[in-house]
Coordinates of C-alpha atoms in Angstrom, one line a residue:
X1 CA 0.0 0.0 0.0
X2 CA 1.2 3.5 -0.8
X3 CA 0.0 6.4 1.4
X4 CA 0.4 10.1 0.7
X5 CA 0.0 12.4 3.7
X6 CA -0.6 16.1 3.1
X7 CA 0.8 18.0 6.1
X8 CA 2.6 21.2 6.9
X9 CA 6.2 20.5 8.1
X10 CA 8.8 23.0 9.1
X11 CA 11.8 22.8 6.7
X12 CA 14.5 22.1 9.3
X13 CA 13.5 18.7 10.5
X14 CA 12.0 20.1 13.7
X15 CA 8.2 20.0 13.7
X16 CA 6.4 23.0 15.1
X17 CA 3.1 22.5 16.9
X18 CA 0.9 19.4 17.6
X19 CA -0.1 18.7 14.0
X20 CA 3.4 18.7 12.7
X21 CA 4.6 16.6 15.6
X22 CA 1.8 14.1 15.0
X23 CA 2.9 13.7 11.4
X24 CA 6.6 13.4 12.3
X25 CA 5.8 10.8 14.9
X26 CA 3.3 8.8 12.8
X27 CA 5.0 8.6 9.4
X28 CA 8.0 6.4 10.4
X29 CA 5.8 4.0 12.5
X30 CA 3.3 3.6 9.6
X31 CA 6.3 2.8 7.3
X32 CA 7.4 0.1 9.8
X33 CA 4.0 -1.6 9.3
X34 CA 4.9 -2.1 5.6
X35 CA 3.1 0.9 4.2
X36 CA 5.0 3.1 1.8
X37 CA 4.7 6.7 3.0
X38 CA 5.4 10.0 1.4
X39 CA 4.5 13.3 3.0
X40 CA 3.5 16.2 0.7
X41 CA 4.2 19.5 2.5
X42 CA 3.5 23.1 1.4
X43 CA 6.7 25.0 0.6
X44 CA 6.4 28.8 1.1
X45 CA 8.9 29.9 -1.4
X46 CA 9.7 30.2 -5.1
X47 CA 11.5 26.9 -5.6
X48 CA 10.0 24.1 -7.7
X49 CA 8.8 20.9 -6.0
X50 CA 11.7 19.1 -4.4
X51 CA 12.5 16.3 -2.0
X52 CA 13.4 16.9 1.6
X53 CA 15.1 14.2 3.7
X54 CA 15.6 16.2 6.9
X55 CA 12.9 14.2 8.8
X56 CA 14.2 10.8 8.0
X57 CA 11.3 9.9 5.8
X58 CA 10.3 11.1 2.3
X59 CA 8.9 14.6 2.1
X60 CA 7.9 16.2 -1.1
X61 CA 7.9 20.0 -0.9
X62 CA 5.3 21.6 -3.2
X63 CA 5.2 25.4 -3.6
X64 CA 2.3 27.2 -2.1
X65 CA 1.4 30.8 -2.5
X66 CA -0.2 31.8 0.8
X67 CA -1.8 35.0 -0.4
X68 CA -5.6 35.0 -0.3
X69 CA -5.8 31.2 -0.1
X70 CA -8.8 31.2 2.2
X71 CA -10.6 33.7 0.0
X72 CA -10.1 31.4 -2.9
X73 CA -11.2 28.3 -1.0
X74 CA -7.6 27.1 -1.1
X75 CA -7.9 26.3 -4.9
X76 CA -4.2 27.2 -5.7
X77 CA -3.0 24.7 -3.1
X78 CA -5.5 22.1 -4.1
X79 CA -4.3 22.4 -7.7
X80 CA -0.6 22.2 -6.8
X81 CA -1.0 19.3 -4.4
X82 CA -3.3 17.4 -6.9
X83 CA -0.6 17.6 -9.5
X84 CA 1.8 16.0 -7.0
X85 CA -0.7 13.3 -6.0
X86 CA -1.3 12.5 -9.7
X87 CA 2.4 11.7 -10.1
X88 CA 2.6 9.8 -6.8
X89 CA -0.5 7.7 -7.5
X90 CA -1.1 6.7 -3.8
X91 CA -3.6 4.0 -2.8
X92 CA -4.9 6.2 0.1
X93 CA -4.5 10.0 0.7
X94 CA -4.6 11.6 4.1
X95 CA -4.9 15.3 4.9
X96 CA -3.7 16.7 8.3
X97 CA -6.2 19.3 9.3
X98 CA -9.6 20.5 8.1
X99 CA -8.4 23.4 6.0
X100 CA -6.0 23.4 3.0
X101 CA -4.6 19.8 3.4
X102 CA -8.0 18.3 4.3
X103 CA -9.7 20.2 1.5
X104 CA -7.1 19.0 -1.0
X105 CA -7.3 15.2 -0.2
X106 CA -11.1 15.3 0.1
X107 CA -11.3 16.8 -3.4
X108 CA -8.9 14.2 -4.9
X109 CA -11.1 11.4 -6.2
X110 CA -8.5 8.9 -7.4
X111 CA -8.1 7.1 -4.1
X112 CA -10.0 6.9 -0.7
X113 CA -9.5 10.0 1.4
X114 CA -8.8 10.4 5.1
X115 CA -9.0 13.8 6.7
X116 CA -7.6 14.0 10.2
X117 CA -9.5 16.7 12.2
X118 CA -6.9 18.1 14.6
X119 CA -8.3 21.5 15.6
X120 CA -11.2 23.8 15.1
X121 CA -10.5 26.4 12.4
X122 CA -13.7 28.4 13.4
X123 CA -12.7 28.6 17.0
X124 CA -9.1 29.5 16.1
X125 CA -10.3 32.4 13.9
X126 CA -12.7 33.5 16.6
X127 CA -10.0 33.7 19.3
X128 CA -7.0 34.3 17.1
X129 CA -8.0 37.5 15.2
X130 CA -9.5 40.8 16.1
X131 CA -13.3 40.6 16.3
X132 CA -14.1 42.1 12.9
X133 CA -11.6 39.9 11.0
X134 CA -12.6 36.8 12.9
X135 CA -16.2 37.4 12.2
X136 CA -15.6 38.0 8.5
X137 CA -13.7 34.8 8.2
X138 CA -16.3 32.6 9.8
X139 CA -18.5 32.0 6.7
X140 CA -15.5 31.4 4.5
X141 CA -14.0 28.9 6.9
X142 CA -17.3 27.2 7.5
X143 CA -17.8 26.7 3.8
X144 CA -14.3 25.2 3.4
X145 CA -14.5 23.0 6.5
X146 CA -18.1 21.9 5.7
X147 CA -17.2 20.8 2.2
X148 CA -14.1 19.0 3.4
X149 CA -16.0 17.0 6.0
X150 CA -18.8 16.1 3.6
X151 CA -16.4 15.0 0.8
X152 CA -14.0 12.9 2.9
X153 CA -14.4 9.2 2.8
X154 CA -13.3 9.1 6.5
X155 CA -12.8 11.8 9.1
X156 CA -10.4 10.6 11.7
X157 CA -10.8 12.9 14.7
X158 CA -8.4 13.4 17.5
X159 CA -11.4 13.9 19.8
X160 CA -14.1 11.3 20.3
X161 CA -17.0 13.8 19.7
X162 CA -17.3 15.0 16.1
X163 CA -19.4 18.0 17.2
X164 CA -16.4 19.6 18.9
X165 CA -14.7 20.6 15.6
X166 CA -16.9 19.5 12.6
X167 CA -19.7 21.8 11.5
X168 CA -21.6 18.9 9.9
X169 CA -21.6 15.2 10.7
X170 CA -19.0 13.2 8.7
X171 CA -20.0 10.3 6.5
X172 CA -17.7 8.2 8.5
X173 CA -16.2 9.3 11.8
X174 CA -13.4 7.4 13.7
X175 CA -11.6 8.5 16.9
X176 CA -7.8 8.1 16.8
X177 CA -5.8 10.2 19.2
X178 CA -2.7 12.1 18.4
X179 CA 0.5 10.0 19.0
X180 CA 2.7 11.0 21.9
X181 CA 6.4 10.6 21.3
X182 CA 8.2 7.7 23.0
X183 CA 10.3 10.2 25.1
X184 CA 7.3 10.8 27.3
X185 CA 6.9 7.1 28.1
X186 CA 10.5 6.7 29.0
X187 CA 10.4 8.8 32.2
X188 CA 10.0 7.4 35.7
X189 CA 6.8 8.4 37.5
X190 CA 8.0 11.5 39.4
X191 CA 7.6 12.2 43.1
X192 CA 4.9 14.8 44.1
X193 CA 6.2 18.3 43.8
X194 CA 4.7 21.7 44.5
X195 CA 5.1 22.8 40.9
X196 CA 2.3 24.0 38.6
X197 CA 3.3 23.7 35.0
X198 CA 1.8 25.7 32.1
X199 CA 3.0 25.1 28.6
X200 CA 0.5 27.0 26.4
X201 CA 2.5 30.1 25.6
X202 CA 1.1 33.6 25.2
X203 CA -2.0 33.3 23.0
X204 CA -5.2 34.5 24.6
X205 CA -7.0 31.4 23.7
X206 CA -4.6 29.4 25.9
X207 CA -5.5 31.3 29.0
X208 CA -2.2 32.4 30.4
X209 CA -3.9 35.3 32.2
X210 CA -6.3 32.9 33.9
X211 CA -3.6 30.9 35.6
X212 CA -1.6 34.1 36.4
X213 CA -4.8 35.5 38.0
X214 CA -5.4 32.3 40.0
X215 CA -1.8 32.1 41.2
X216 CA -2.0 34.5 44.3
X217 CA -4.8 32.3 45.7
X218 CA -2.8 29.1 45.1
X219 CA 0.4 30.4 46.6
X220 CA -1.5 31.7 49.7
X221 CA -2.5 28.1 50.4
X222 CA 0.9 26.6 49.4
X223 CA 3.6 29.0 50.2
X224 CA 6.4 26.9 48.7
X225 CA 4.6 26.3 45.4
X226 CA 6.1 27.5 42.1
X227 CA 4.4 28.4 38.8
X228 CA 6.4 27.5 35.7
X229 CA 5.1 29.2 32.5
X230 CA 6.6 28.2 29.1
X231 CA 6.3 29.5 25.6
X232 CA 6.8 33.2 26.1
X233 CA 9.0 35.8 24.4
X234 CA 10.2 38.8 26.4
X235 CA 7.6 40.9 24.7
X236 CA 4.8 38.5 25.4
X237 CA 4.7 39.2 29.2
X238 CA 4.5 43.0 28.7
X239 CA 2.0 42.7 25.8
X240 CA -0.4 40.4 27.7
X241 CA 0.1 42.1 31.0
X242 CA 0.1 38.9 33.0
X243 CA -1.2 40.0 36.4
X244 CA 1.2 39.8 39.4
X245 CA 3.9 37.8 37.5
X246 CA 6.6 40.4 37.8
X247 CA 5.9 40.8 41.5
X248 CA 5.7 37.1 42.3
X249 CA 9.1 35.5 43.0
X250 CA 7.3 32.1 42.9
X251 CA 6.6 32.6 39.2
X252 CA 9.0 31.7 36.4
X253 CA 8.3 32.7 32.8
X254 CA 10.3 30.9 30.1
X255 CA 10.6 30.8 26.3
X256 CA 9.4 28.0 24.0
X257 CA 10.6 24.5 24.6
X258 CA 10.8 21.4 22.3
X259 CA 9.4 18.0 23.1
X260 CA 12.5 16.7 24.8
X261 CA 12.6 19.7 27.1
X262 CA 8.8 19.3 27.8
X263 CA 9.4 15.7 28.9
X264 CA 12.3 16.8 31.1
X265 CA 10.1 19.5 32.7
X266 CA 7.3 17.1 33.4
X267 CA 9.6 14.6 34.8
X268 CA 10.4 17.1 37.6
X269 CA 6.9 16.5 39.0
X270 CA 4.0 18.8 39.8
X271 CA 0.5 19.5 38.3
X272 CA -0.1 20.3 34.7
X273 CA -2.6 23.1 34.1
X274 CA -4.5 23.7 30.9
X275 CA -6.5 27.0 31.4
X276 CA -7.5 27.4 27.8
X277 CA -10.6 29.2 26.5
X278 CA -11.0 26.6 23.8
X279 CA -9.3 23.3 23.0
X280 CA -10.1 20.3 20.8
X281 CA -7.5 17.8 22.0
X282 CA -4.6 19.5 23.9
X283 CA -1.5 17.3 23.4
X284 CA -0.1 18.3 26.8
X285 CA -2.8 16.3 28.6
X286 CA -1.7 12.8 27.3
X287 CA 1.9 13.9 27.7
X288 CA 1.3 14.6 31.4
X289 CA -0.5 11.2 31.6
X290 CA 2.4 9.4 30.0
X291 CA 4.9 10.9 32.4
X292 CA 2.7 10.4 35.4
X293 CA 1.4 13.9 36.4
X294 CA -2.1 15.0 37.4
X295 CA -3.9 17.4 35.1
X296 CA -6.3 20.3 35.9
X297 CA -8.0 21.8 32.8
X298 CA -10.8 24.1 31.9
X299 CA -14.1 22.5 30.8
X300 CA -14.1 23.7 27.2
X301 CA -14.4 22.3 23.7
X302 CA -13.2 18.7 23.5
X303 CA -11.5 18.6 26.9
X304 CA -14.3 16.7 28.7
X305 CA -14.6 14.1 26.0
X306 CA -10.9 13.6 25.8
X307 CA -10.1 13.7 29.5
X308 CA -13.0 11.8 31.0
X309 CA -12.3 11.1 34.7
X310 CA -8.5 11.2 34.2
X311 CA -8.3 15.0 34.8
X312 CA -10.1 17.6 36.9
X313 CA -12.1 19.9 34.7
X314 CA -13.4 23.3 35.9
X315 CA -15.2 26.4 34.5
X316 CA -13.2 29.0 32.7
X317 CA -12.4 31.3 35.6
X318 CA -9.5 32.0 37.9
X319 CA -11.3 31.1 41.1
X320 CA -12.3 27.7 40.0
X321 CA -8.8 27.1 38.6
X322 CA -7.2 28.1 41.9
X323 CA -9.4 25.9 44.0
X324 CA -8.8 22.8 41.8
X325 CA -5.0 23.3 41.6
X326 CA -4.7 24.0 45.4
X327 CA -6.8 20.9 46.1
X328 CA -4.6 18.6 43.9
X329 CA -1.5 20.0 45.6
X330 CA -3.0 19.3 49.0
X331 CA -4.5 15.8 48.4
X332 CA -2.0 13.2 47.4
X333 CA -4.8 10.7 47.3
X334 CA -6.7 12.6 44.7
X335 CA -3.6 13.3 42.7
X336 CA -2.6 9.6 42.8
X337 CA -6.0 8.6 41.6
X338 CA -5.8 11.0 38.7
X339 CA -2.3 9.8 37.8
X340 CA -3.3 6.1 37.9
X341 CA -6.2 6.8 35.5
X342 CA -4.1 9.0 33.3
X343 CA -1.3 6.4 33.0
X344 CA -3.8 3.8 31.8
X345 CA -5.3 6.2 29.3
X346 CA -1.9 7.2 28.0
X347 CA -1.4 3.8 26.4
X348 CA -3.9 4.7 23.7
X349 CA -1.5 7.5 22.6
X350 CA 1.6 5.4 21.9
X351 CA 2.7 5.8 18.3
X352 CA 2.5 2.1 17.5
X353 CA -1.1 1.9 18.8
X354 CA -2.1 5.0 16.8
X355 CA -0.3 3.8 13.7
X356 CA -2.1 0.5 13.8
X357 CA -5.5 2.2 14.2
X358 CA -4.7 4.3 11.1
X359 CA -3.6 1.2 9.2
X360 CA -6.9 -0.5 10.0
X361 CA -8.8 2.5 8.7
X362 CA -6.8 2.5 5.5
X363 CA -7.7 -1.2 5.0
X364 CA -11.4 -0.5 5.6
X365 CA -11.5 2.2 3.0
X366 CA -9.7 0.0 0.5
X367 CA -12.2 -2.8 1.2
X368 CA -9.4 -5.1 2.4

């Protein structure tokens, strides 16, 4: 079987963000199952299509002009990627995401199509742009995403509930989680520590201001606790005006970190907090489970369906967040129960388990 995966991939062999990390983790393991894999990735530059070996698997870089793609329903990228797919002649095509890559594979009719629904483009636009722009983009994005979901032979969702990120019901919906890299499973279960770990960076949708606002109440209960915040540039702190951070010696604000550094940070113990205003399937949750840390998250989007009883979920406000984090830091019994359930759930996110689930879906679509 030959599989073509359309996915964005940074050009230096170091994936950026959850979708790229999922592709980089998945492709080699699928290849080990005997499936020939080539990743077709947009290249934002003038060069012609060319091969890229920096990831250790075959990547075909295809030029993509980013200007006005969404206004044109991604037709320029669809045309360029279809030309590459025609040459590759895969048996199955897979698109990572509901926008340009998903739209391209769903519109290519020469092989069964799988669209992996990673995030929610409508929510991203709503939270990621100023209100007038986000509002203007909604009907355009809804049209593209709706067409992608309707056309795809299979929508593989990283969340069990299709309603979280699909505007219409897919013809076929299968839950397969994002893979978590082996480095997270290689760590020993850490001892309890009075550390609260936030890895979401500066974007408003991730809620850094909520955990910063909650922190004074947490540190009042646990005087020796520390809040570790990652993913910030120096300008981010000033721009977002994180409350009380500069005046709190118990707060540390750090820059972006790669997956190996994330695994090392988690291995130091503590509580992982996800105070987001919207999430579909935050990758840090199963990462924490794999290492053996309890999780406190806001009850938004796909978090309840993903986490189940393996995390504490709370309303999106600082008081509820503070109460839950302080409680987990206080109660080793509750923390241990969360960790036990999370450790069990983490097995679903191992790359080999995820790859085998995808391979079964490819076979179903081929009628094998």
